[in-house]
Tab-separated table of C-alpha atoms in Angstrom:
chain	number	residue	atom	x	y	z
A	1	UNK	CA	-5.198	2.027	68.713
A	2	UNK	CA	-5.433	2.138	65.210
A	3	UNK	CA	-2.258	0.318	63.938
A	4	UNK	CA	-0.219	-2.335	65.265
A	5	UNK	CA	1.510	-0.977	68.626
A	6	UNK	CA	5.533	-2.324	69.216
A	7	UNK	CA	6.932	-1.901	72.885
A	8	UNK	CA	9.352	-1.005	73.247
A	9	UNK	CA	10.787	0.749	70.359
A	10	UNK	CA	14.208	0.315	71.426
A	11	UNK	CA	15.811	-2.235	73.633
A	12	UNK	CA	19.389	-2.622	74.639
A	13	UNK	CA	20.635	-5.092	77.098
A	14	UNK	CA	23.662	-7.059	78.172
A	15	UNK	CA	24.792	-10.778	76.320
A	16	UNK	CA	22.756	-13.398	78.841
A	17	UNK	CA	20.311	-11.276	79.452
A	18	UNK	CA	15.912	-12.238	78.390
A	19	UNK	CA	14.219	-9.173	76.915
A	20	UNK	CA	10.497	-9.829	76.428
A	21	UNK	CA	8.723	-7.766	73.025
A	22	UNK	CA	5.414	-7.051	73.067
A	23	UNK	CA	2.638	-6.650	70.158
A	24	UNK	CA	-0.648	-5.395	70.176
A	25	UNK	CA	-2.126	-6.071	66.984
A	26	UNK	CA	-4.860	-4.605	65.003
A	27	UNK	CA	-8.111	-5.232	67.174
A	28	UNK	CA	-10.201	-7.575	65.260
A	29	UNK	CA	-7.191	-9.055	63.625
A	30	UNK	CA	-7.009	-12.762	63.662
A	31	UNK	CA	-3.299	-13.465	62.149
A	32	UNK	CA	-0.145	-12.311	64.151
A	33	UNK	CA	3.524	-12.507	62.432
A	34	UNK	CA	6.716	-11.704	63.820
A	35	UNK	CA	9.867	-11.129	61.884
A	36	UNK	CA	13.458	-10.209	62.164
A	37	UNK	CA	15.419	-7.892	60.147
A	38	UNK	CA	19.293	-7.808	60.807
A	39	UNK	CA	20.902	-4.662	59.328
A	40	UNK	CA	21.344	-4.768	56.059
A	41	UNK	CA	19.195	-7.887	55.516
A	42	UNK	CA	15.247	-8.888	54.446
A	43	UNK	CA	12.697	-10.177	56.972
A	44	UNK	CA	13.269	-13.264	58.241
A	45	UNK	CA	10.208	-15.140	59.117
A	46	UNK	CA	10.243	-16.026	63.157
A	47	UNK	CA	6.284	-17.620	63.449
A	48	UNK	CA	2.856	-16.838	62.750
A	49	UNK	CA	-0.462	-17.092	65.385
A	50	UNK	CA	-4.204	-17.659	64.067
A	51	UNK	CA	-5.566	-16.981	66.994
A	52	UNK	CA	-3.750	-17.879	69.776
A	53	UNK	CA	-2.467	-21.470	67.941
A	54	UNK	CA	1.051	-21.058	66.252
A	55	UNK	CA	0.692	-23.458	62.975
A	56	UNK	CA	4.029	-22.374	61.984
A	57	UNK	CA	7.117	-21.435	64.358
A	58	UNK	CA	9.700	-23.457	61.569
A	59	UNK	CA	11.678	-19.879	61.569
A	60	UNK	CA	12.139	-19.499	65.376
A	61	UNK	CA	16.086	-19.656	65.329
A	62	UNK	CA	16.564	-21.376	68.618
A	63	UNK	CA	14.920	-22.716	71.371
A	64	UNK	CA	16.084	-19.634	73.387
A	65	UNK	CA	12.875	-18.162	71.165
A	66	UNK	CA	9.429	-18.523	72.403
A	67	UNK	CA	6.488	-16.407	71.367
A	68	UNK	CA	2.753	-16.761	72.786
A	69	UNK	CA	-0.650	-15.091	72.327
A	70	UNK	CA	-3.010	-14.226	74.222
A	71	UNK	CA	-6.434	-15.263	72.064
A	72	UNK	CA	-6.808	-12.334	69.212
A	73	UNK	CA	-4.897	-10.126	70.850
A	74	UNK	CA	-1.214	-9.405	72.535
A	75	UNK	CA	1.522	-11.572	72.061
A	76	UNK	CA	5.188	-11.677	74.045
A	77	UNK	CA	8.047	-12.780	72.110
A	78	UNK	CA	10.708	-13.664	74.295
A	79	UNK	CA	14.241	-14.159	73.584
A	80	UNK	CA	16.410	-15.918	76.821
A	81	UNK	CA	20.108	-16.118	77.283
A	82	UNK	CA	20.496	-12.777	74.124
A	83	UNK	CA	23.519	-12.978	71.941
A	84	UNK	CA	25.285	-10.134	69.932
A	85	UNK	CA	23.743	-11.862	67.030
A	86	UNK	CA	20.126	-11.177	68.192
A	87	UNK	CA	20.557	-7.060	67.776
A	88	UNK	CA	18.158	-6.952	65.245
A	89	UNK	CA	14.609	-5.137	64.183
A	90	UNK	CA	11.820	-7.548	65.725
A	91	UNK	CA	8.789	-6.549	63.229
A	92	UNK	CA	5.455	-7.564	64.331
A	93	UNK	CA	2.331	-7.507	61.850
A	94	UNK	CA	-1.483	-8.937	61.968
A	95	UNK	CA	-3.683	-9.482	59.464
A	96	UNK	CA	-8.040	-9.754	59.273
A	97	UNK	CA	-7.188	-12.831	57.512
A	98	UNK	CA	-4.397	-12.923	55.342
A	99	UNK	CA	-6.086	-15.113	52.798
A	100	UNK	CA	-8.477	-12.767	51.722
A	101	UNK	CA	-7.047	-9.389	51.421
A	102	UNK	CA	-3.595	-10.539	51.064
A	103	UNK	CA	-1.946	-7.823	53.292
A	104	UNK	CA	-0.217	-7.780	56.784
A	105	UNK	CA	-0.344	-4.346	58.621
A	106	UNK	CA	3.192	-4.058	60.146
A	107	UNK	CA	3.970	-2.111	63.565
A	108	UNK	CA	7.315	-0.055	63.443
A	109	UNK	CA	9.483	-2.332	65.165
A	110	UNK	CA	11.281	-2.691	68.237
A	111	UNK	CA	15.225	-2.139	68.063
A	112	UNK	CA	17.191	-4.907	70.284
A	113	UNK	CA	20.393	-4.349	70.629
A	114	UNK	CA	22.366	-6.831	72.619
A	115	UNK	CA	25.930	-5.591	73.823
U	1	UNK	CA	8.824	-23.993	50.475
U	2	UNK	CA	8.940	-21.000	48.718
U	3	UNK	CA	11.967	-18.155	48.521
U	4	UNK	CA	12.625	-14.541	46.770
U	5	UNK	CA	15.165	-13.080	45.144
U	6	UNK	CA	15.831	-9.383	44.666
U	7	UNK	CA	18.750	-9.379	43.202
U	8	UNK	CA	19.684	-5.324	43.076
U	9	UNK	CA	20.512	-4.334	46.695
U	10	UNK	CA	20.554	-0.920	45.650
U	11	UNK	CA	18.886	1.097	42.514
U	12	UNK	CA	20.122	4.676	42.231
U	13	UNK	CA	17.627	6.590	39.651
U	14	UNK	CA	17.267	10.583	38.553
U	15	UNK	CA	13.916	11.733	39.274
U	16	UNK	CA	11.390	11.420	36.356
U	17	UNK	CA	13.227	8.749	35.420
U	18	UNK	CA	11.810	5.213	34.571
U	19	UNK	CA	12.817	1.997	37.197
U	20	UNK	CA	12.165	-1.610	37.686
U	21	UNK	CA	12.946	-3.445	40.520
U	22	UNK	CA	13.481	-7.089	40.175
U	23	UNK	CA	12.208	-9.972	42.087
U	24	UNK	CA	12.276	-13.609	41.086
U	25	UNK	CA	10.880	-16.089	42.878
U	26	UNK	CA	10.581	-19.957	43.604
U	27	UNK	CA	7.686	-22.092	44.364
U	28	UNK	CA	6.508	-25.604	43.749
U	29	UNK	CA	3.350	-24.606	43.879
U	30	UNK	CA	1.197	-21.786	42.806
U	31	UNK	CA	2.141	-18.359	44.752
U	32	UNK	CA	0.505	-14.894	45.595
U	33	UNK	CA	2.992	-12.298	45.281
U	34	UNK	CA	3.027	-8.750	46.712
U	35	UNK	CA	5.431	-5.852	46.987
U	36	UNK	CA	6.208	-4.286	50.398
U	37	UNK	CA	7.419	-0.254	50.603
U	38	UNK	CA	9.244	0.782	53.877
U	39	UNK	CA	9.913	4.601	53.534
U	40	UNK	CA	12.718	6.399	55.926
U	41	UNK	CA	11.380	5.442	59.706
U	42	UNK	CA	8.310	4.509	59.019
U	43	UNK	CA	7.137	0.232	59.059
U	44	UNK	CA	6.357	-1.599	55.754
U	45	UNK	CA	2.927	-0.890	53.807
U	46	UNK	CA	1.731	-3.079	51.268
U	47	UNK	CA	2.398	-0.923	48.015
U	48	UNK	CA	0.252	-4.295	45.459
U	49	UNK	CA	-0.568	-8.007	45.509
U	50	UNK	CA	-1.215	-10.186	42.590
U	51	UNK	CA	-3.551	-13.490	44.151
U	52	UNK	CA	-5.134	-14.078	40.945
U	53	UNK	CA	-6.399	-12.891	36.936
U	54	UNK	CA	-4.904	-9.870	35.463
U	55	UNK	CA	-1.057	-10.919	35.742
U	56	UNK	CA	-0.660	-7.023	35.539
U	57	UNK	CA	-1.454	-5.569	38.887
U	58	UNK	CA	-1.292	-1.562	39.624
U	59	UNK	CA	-0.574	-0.273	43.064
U	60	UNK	CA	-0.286	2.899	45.021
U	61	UNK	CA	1.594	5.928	43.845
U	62	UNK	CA	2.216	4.679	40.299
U	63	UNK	CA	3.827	1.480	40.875
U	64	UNK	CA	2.783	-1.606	38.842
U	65	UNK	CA	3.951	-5.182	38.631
U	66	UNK	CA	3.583	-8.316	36.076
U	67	UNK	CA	3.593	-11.329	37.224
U	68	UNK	CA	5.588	-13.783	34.899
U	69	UNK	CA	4.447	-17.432	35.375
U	70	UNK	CA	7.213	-18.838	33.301
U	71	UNK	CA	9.742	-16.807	34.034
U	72	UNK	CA	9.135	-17.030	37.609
U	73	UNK	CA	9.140	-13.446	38.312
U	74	UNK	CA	7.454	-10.167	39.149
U	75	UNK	CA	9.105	-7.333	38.509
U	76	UNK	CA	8.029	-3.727	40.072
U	77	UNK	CA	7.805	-1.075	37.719
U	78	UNK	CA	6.913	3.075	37.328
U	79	UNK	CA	7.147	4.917	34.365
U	80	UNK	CA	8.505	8.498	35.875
U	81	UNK	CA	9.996	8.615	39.633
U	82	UNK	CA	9.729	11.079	42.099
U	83	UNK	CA	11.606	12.019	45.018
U	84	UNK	CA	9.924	11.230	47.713
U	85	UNK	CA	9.537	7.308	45.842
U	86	UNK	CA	13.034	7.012	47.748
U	87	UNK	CA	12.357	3.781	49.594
U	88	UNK	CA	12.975	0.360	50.794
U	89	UNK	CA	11.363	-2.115	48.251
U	90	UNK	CA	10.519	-5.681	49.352
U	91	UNK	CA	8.953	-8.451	47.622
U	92	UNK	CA	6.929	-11.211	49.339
U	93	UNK	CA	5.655	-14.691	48.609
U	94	UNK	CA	3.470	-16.827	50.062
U	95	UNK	CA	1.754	-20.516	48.772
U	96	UNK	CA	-2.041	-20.144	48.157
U	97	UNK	CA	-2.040	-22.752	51.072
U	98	UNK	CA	-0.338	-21.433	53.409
U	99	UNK	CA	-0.295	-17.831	55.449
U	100	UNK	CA	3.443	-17.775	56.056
U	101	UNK	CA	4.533	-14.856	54.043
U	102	UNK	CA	8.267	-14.803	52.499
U	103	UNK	CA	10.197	-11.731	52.391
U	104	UNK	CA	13.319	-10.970	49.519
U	105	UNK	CA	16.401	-8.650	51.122
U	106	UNK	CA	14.779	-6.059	49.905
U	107	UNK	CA	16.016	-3.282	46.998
U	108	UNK	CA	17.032	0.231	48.210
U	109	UNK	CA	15.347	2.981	45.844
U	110	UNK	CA	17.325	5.945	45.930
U	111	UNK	CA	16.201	8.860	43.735
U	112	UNK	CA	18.106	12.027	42.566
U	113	UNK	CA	16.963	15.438	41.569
């Protein structure tokens, strides 16, 4: 597609439950970012792929937060074990190569909301 | 590491009026800096960047920024609001060594007629 696809857009599940959210970035796009906005709140940095290496996951809350990539293309972020405090906006956004243009194309989101 | 701060959670403006929207940030080392636009249901588009030179950067619809080296800031600005400018307003850092981009809580643009 032409933008960065989110599935699904909405998500709501029970406390102890794993959801899985899914990103298909830009094709071409070598960077991959995930973020996490709580209502009310900024993005919160989660981790970052180049390729399908992670050099940064430092803002993965938990361990009960993986995320993986499959070479330049889709990547799973997986939440296990989902707390209330995990309802959130999971953004996902790639990037040619952040370094030169500066700018991360963001998909619209996918809505958890964990009861 | 590097952090944002966008102080005004909210900015409630008349249309044709002038606004700025604040963001300071911090950073031990030098910094790109970019503003982020969210409009109702819709995701975040990159409304200008500063990475290097002219420390006054224009954008899309109107919008500039200045980046402020000693004061550690750069504030958004536009001379004459519209309407549809109602928006959610982030600013974003990053290190010019890094990719990992740094969000502020954003600032909620409300214009009136």
């Amino acid at each position: 597609g032409a933008g960065v696809s989110q599935s699904p857009s909405n998500k709501v599940t029970e406390k102890g439950k794993d959801v899985e959210l899914r990103c298909d970035p830009i094709s071409g796009h070598t960077a991959l970012y995930w973020y996490r906005q709580r209502l009310g709140q900024g993005l919160e940095f989660l981790i970052y792929f180049q390729g399908n290496s992670a050099p940064d996951k430092s803002g993965l809350p938990s361990d009960r937060f993986s995320a993986e990539r499959t070479g330049e293309s889709v990547s799973t972020l997986t939440i296990q074990r989902t707390q209330q405090e995990d309802s959130a906006v999971y953004l996902c956004a790639s990037s040619p190569s952040r370094k030169n243009t500066g700018e991360l194309f963001f998909g619209e989101g996918s809505r958890l909301t964990v009861l | 590491a590097q952090s944002v701060t966008q102080l005004d959670s909210q900015v409630p403006v008349f249309e044709e009026a002038p606004v700025e929207l604040r963001c300071n940030y911090s950073s031990s080392v030098s910094v790109y800096l970019f503003w982020y636009v969210q409009y109702p249901n819709q995701g975040l588009q990159l409304l200008l960047k500063y990475l290097s030179g002219s420390t006054l950067v224009k954008g899309i619809n109107g919008f500039e920024a200045e980046f402020n080296k000693s004061q550690t800031s750069f504030h958004l600005r536009k001379p004459s609001v519209h309407i549809s400018d109602t928006a959610e307003y982030f600013c974003a850092v990053s290190s010019i060594y890094t990719d990992k981009l740094i969000f502020g809580t954003g600032t909620r643009l409300q214009v009136f007629p």
